[in-house]
mmCIF file of N, CA and C in Angstrom:
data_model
loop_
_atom_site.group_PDB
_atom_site.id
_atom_site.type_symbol
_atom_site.label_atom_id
_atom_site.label_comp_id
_atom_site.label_asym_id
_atom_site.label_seq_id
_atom_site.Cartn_x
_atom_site.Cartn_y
_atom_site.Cartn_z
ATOM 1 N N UNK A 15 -11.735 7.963 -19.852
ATOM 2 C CA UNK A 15 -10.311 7.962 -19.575
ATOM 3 C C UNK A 15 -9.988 9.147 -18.673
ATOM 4 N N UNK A 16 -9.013 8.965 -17.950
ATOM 5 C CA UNK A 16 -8.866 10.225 -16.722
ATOM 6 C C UNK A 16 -7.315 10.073 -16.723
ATOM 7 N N UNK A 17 -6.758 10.883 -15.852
ATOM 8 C CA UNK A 17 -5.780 10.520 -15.237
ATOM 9 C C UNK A 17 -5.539 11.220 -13.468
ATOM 10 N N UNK A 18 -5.132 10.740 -12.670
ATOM 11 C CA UNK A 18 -5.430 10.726 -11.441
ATOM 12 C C UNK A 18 -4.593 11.054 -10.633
ATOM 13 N N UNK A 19 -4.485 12.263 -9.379
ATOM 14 C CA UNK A 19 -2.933 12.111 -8.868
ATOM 15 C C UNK A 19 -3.731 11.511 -7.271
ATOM 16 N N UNK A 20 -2.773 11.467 -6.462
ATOM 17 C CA UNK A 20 -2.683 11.636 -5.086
ATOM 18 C C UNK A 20 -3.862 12.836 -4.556
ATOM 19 N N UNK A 21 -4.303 12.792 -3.614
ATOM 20 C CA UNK A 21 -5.533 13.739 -2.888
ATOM 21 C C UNK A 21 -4.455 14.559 -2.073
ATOM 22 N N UNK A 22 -3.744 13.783 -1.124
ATOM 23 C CA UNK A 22 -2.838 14.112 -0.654
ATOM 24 C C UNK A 22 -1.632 13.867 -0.788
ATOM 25 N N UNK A 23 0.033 13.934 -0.233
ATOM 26 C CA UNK A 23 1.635 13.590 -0.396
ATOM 27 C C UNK A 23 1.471 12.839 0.504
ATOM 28 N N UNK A 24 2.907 12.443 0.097
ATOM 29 C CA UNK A 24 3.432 11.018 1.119
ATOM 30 C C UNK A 24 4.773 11.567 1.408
ATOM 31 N N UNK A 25 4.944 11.460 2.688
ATOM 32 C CA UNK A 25 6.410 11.606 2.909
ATOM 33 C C UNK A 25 7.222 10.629 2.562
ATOM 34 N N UNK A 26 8.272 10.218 2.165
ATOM 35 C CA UNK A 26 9.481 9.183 2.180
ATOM 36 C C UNK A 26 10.703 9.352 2.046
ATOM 37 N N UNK A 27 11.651 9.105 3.213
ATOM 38 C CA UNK A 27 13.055 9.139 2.712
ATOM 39 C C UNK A 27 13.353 11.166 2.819
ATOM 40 N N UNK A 28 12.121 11.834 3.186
ATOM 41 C CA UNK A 28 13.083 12.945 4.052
ATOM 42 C C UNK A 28 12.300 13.861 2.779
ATOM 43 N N UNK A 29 11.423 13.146 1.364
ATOM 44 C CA UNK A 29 10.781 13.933 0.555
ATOM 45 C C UNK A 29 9.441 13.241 0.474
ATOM 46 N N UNK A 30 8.869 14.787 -0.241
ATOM 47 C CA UNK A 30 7.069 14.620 -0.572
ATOM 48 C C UNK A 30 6.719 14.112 -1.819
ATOM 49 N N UNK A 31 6.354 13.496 -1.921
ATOM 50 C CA UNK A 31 5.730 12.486 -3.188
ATOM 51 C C UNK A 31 4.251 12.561 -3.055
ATOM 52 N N UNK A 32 4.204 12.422 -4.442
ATOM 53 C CA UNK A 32 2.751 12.351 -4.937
ATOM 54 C C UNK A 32 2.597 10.562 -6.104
ATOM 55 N N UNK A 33 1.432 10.358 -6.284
ATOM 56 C CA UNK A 33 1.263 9.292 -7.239
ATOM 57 C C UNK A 33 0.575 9.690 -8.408
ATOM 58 N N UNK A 34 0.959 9.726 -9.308
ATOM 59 C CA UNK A 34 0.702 9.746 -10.804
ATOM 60 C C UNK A 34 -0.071 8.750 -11.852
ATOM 61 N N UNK A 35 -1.378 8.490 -11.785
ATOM 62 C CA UNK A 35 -2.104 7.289 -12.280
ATOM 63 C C UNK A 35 -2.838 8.070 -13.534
ATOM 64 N N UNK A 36 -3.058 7.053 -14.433
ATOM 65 C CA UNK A 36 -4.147 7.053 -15.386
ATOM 66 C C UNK A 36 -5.109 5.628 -15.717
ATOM 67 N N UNK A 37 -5.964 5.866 -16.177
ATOM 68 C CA UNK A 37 -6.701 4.573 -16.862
ATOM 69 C C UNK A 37 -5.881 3.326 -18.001
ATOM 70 N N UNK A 38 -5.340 4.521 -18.863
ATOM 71 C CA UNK A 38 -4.136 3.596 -20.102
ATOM 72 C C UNK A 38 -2.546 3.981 -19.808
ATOM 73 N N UNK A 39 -1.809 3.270 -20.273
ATOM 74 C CA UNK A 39 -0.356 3.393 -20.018
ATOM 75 C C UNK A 39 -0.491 4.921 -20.736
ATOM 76 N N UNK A 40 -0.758 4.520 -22.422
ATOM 77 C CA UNK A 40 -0.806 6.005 -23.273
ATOM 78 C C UNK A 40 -1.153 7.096 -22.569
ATOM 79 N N UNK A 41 -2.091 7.230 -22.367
ATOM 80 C CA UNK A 41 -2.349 8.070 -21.381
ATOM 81 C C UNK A 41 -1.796 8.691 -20.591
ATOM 82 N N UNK A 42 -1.265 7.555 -19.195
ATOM 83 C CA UNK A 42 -0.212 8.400 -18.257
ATOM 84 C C UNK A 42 1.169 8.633 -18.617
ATOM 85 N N UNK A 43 1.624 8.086 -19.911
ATOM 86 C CA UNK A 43 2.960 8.502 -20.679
ATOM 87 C C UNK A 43 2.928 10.065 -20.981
ATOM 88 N N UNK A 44 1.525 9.942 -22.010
ATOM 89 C CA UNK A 44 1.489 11.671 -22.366
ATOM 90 C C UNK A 44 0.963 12.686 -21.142
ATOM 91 N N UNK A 45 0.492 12.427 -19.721
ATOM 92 C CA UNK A 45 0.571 13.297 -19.219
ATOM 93 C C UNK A 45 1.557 13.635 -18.320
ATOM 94 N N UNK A 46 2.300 12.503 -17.850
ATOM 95 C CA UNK A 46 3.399 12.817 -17.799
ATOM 96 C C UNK A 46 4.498 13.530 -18.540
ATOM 97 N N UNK A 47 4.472 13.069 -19.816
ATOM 98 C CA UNK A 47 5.313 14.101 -20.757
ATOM 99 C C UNK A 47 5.252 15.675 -20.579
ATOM 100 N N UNK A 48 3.868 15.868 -20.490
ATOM 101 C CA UNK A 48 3.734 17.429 -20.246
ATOM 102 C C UNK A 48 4.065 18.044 -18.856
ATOM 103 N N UNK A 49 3.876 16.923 -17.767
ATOM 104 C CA UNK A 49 4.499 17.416 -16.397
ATOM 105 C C UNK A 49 6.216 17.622 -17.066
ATOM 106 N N UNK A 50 6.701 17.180 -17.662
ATOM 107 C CA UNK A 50 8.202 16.853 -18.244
ATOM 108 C C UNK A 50 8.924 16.054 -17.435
ATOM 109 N N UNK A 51 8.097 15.133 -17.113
ATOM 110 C CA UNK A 51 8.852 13.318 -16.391
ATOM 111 C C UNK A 51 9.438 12.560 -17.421
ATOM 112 N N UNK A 52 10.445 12.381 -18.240
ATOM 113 C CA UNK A 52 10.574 11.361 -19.225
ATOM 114 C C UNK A 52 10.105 9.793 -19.230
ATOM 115 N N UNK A 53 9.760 9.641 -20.135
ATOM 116 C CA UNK A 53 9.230 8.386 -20.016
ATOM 117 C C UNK A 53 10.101 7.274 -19.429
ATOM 118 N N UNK A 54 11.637 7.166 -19.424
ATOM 119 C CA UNK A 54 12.304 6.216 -19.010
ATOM 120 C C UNK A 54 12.199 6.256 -17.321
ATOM 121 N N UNK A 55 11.413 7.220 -16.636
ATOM 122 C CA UNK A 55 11.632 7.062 -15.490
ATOM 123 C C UNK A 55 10.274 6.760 -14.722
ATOM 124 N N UNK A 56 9.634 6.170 -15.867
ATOM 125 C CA UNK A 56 8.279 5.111 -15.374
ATOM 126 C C UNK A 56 8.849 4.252 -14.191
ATOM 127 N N UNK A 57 7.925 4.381 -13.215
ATOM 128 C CA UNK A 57 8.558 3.788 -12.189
ATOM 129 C C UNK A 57 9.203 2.266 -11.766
ATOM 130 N N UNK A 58 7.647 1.343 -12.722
ATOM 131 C CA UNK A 58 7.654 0.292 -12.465
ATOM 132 C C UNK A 58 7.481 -0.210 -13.932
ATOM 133 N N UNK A 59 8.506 -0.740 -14.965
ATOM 134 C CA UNK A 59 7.767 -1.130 -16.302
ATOM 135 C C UNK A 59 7.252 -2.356 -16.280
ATOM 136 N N UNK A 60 7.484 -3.771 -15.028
ATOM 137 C CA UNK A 60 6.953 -4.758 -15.441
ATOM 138 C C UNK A 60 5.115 -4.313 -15.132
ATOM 139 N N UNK A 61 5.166 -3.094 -14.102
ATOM 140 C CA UNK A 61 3.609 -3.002 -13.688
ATOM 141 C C UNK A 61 2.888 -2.091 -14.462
ATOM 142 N N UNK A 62 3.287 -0.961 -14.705
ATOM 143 C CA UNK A 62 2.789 0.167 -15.485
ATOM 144 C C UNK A 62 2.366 0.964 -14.556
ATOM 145 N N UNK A 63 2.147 0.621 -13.352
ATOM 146 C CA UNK A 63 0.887 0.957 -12.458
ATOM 147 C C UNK A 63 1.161 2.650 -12.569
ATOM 148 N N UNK A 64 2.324 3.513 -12.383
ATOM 149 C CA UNK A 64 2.778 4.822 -11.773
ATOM 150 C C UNK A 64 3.903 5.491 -11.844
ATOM 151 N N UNK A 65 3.386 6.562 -11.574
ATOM 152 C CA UNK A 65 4.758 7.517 -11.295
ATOM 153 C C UNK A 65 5.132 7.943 -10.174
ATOM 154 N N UNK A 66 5.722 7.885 -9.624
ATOM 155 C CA UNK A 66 6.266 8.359 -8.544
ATOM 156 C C UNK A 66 6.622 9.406 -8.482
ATOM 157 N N UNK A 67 5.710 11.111 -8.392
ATOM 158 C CA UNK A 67 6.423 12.390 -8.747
ATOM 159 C C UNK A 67 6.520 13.403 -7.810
ATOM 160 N N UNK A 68 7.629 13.993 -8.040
ATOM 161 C CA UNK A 68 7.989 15.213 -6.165
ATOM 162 C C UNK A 68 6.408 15.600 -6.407
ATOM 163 N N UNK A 69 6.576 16.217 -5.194
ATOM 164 C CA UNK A 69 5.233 17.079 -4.598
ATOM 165 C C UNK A 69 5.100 17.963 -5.314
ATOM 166 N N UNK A 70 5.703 18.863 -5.604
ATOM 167 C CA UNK A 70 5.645 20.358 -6.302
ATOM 168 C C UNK A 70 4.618 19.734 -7.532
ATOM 169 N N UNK A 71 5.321 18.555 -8.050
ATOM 170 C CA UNK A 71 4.371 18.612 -9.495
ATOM 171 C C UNK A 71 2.792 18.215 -9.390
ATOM 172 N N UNK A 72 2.579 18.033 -8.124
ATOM 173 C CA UNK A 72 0.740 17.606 -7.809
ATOM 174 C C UNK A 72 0.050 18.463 -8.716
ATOM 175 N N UNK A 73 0.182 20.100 -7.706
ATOM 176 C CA UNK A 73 -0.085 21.007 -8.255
ATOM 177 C C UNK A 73 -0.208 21.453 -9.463
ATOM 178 N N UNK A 74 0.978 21.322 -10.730
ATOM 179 C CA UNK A 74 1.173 21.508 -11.841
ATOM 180 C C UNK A 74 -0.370 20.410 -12.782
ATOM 181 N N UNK A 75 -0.155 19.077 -12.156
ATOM 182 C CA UNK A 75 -0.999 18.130 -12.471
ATOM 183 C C UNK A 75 -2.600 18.199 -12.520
ATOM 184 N N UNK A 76 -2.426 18.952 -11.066
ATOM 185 C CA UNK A 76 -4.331 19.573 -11.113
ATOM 186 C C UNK A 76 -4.874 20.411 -11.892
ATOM 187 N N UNK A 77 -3.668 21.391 -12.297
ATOM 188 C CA UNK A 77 -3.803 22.375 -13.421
ATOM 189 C C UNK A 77 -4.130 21.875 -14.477
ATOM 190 N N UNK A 78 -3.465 20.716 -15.056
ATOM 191 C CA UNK A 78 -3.676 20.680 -16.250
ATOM 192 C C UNK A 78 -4.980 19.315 -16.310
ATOM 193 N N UNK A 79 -5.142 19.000 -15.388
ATOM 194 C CA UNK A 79 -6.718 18.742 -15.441
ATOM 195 C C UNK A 79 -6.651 16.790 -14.864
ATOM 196 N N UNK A 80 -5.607 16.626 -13.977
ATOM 197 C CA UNK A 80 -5.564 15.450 -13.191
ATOM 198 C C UNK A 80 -6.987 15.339 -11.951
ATOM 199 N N UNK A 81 -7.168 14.401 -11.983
ATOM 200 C CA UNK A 81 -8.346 14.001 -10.845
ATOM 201 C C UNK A 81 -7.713 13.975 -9.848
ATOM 202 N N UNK A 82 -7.900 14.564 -8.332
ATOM 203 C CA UNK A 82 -7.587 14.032 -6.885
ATOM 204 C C UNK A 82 -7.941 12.578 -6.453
ATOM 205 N N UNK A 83 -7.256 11.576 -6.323
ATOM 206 C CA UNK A 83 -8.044 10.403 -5.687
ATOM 207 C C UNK A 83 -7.440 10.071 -4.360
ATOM 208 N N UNK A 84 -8.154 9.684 -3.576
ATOM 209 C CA UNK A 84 -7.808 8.856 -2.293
ATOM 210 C C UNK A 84 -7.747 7.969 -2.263
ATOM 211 N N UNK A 85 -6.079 7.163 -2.093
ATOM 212 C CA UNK A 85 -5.775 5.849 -2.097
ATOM 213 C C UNK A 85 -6.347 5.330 -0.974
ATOM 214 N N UNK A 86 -7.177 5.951 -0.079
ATOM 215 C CA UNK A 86 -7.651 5.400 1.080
ATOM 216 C C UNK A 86 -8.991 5.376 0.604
ATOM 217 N N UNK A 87 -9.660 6.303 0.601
ATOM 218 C CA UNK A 87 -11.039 6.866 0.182
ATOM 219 C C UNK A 87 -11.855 6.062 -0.922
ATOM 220 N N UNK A 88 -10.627 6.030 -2.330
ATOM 221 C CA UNK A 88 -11.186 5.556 -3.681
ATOM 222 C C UNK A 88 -10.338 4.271 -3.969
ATOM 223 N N UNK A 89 -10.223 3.738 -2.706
ATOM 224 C CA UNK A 89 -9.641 2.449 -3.427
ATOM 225 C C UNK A 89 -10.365 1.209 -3.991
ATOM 226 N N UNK A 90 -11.216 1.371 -4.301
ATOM 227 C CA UNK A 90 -11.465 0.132 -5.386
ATOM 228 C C UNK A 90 -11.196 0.933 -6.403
ATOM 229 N N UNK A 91 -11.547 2.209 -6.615
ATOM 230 C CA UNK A 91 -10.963 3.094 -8.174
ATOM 231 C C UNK A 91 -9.921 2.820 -8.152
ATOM 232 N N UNK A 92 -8.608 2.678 -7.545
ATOM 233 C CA UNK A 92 -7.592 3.130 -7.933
ATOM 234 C C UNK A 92 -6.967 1.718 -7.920
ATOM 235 N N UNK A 93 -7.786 0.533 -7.449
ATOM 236 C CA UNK A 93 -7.040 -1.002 -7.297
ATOM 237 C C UNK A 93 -7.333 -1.274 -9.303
ATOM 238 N N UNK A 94 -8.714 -0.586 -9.566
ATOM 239 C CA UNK A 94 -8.932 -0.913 -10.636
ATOM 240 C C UNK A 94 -7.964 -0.319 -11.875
ATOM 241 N N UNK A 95 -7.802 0.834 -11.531
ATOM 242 C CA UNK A 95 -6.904 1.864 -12.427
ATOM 243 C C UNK A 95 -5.320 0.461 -12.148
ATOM 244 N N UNK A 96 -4.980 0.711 -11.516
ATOM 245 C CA UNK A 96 -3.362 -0.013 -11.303
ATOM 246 C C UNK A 96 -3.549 -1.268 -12.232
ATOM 247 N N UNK A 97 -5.113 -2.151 -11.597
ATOM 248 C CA UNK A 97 -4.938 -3.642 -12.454
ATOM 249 C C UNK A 97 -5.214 -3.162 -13.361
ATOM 250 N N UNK A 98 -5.650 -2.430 -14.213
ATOM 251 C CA UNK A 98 -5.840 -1.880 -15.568
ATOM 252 C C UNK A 98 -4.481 -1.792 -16.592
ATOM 253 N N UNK A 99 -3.240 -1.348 -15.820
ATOM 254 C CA UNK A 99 -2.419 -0.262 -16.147
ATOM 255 C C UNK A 99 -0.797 -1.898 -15.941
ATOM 256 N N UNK A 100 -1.567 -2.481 -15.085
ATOM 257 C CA UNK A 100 -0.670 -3.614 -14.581
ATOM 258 C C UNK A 100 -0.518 -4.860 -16.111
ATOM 259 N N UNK A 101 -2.059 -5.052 -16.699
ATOM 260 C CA UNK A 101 -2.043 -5.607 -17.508
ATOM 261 C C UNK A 101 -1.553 -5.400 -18.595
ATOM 262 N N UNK A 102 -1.916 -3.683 -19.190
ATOM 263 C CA UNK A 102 -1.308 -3.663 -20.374
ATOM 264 C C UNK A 102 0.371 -3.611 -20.221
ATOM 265 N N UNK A 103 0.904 -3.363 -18.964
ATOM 266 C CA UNK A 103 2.543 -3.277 -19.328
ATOM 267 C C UNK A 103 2.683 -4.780 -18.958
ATOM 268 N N UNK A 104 1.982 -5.729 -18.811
ATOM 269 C CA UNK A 104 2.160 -7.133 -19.348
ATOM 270 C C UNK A 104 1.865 -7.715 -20.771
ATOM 271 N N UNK A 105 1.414 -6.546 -21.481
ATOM 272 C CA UNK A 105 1.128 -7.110 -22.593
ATOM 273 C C UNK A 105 2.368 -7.022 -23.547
ATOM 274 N N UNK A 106 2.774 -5.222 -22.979
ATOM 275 C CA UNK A 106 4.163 -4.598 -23.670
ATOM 276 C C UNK A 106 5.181 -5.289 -23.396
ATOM 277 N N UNK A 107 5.269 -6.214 -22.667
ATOM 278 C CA UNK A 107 6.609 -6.966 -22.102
ATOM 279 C C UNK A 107 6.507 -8.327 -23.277
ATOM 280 N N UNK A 108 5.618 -8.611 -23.721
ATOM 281 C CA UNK A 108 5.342 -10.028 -24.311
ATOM 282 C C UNK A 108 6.170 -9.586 -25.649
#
């Protein structure tokens, strides 16, 4: 089990974003909790896939022991992590 940010930011809309992944929903709930993202502001609940979090918190994230991935680089990791993360918040919806 891991949990995973962005290698690098994304600009959008005039701010820096980062992506926030784990292997289990549980998972990226509680590490998000400790970034202090509340859980209601999961980005996507029918997908589970992410968080969508400012830039500043990358940093905070590597600290506390997030993996760097490249959505370019590691994408079959990270197609797998999402369909992973996609299913169980299809399960939570049932």
């Amino acid at each position: 089990m891991a949990v995973y940010v962005d290698d690098a930011v994304t600009l959008w809309r005039g701010r820096r974003w980062a992506h926030l992944m784990a292997d289990t929903l549980d998972e990226l709930h509680a590490f998000a909790a400790e970034l202090g993202i509340p859980r209601h502001a999961f980005q996507n609940r029918t997908s589970g896939a992410h968080y969508d979090v400012p830039a500043d918190l990358r940093e905070r994230a590597l600290a506390l022991g997030a993996v760097p991935i490249s959505r370019h680089r590691d994408r079959e990791q990270v197609r797998a992590v999402i369909a992973n993360a996609r299913a169980q918040g299809r399960g939570e919806a049932d």
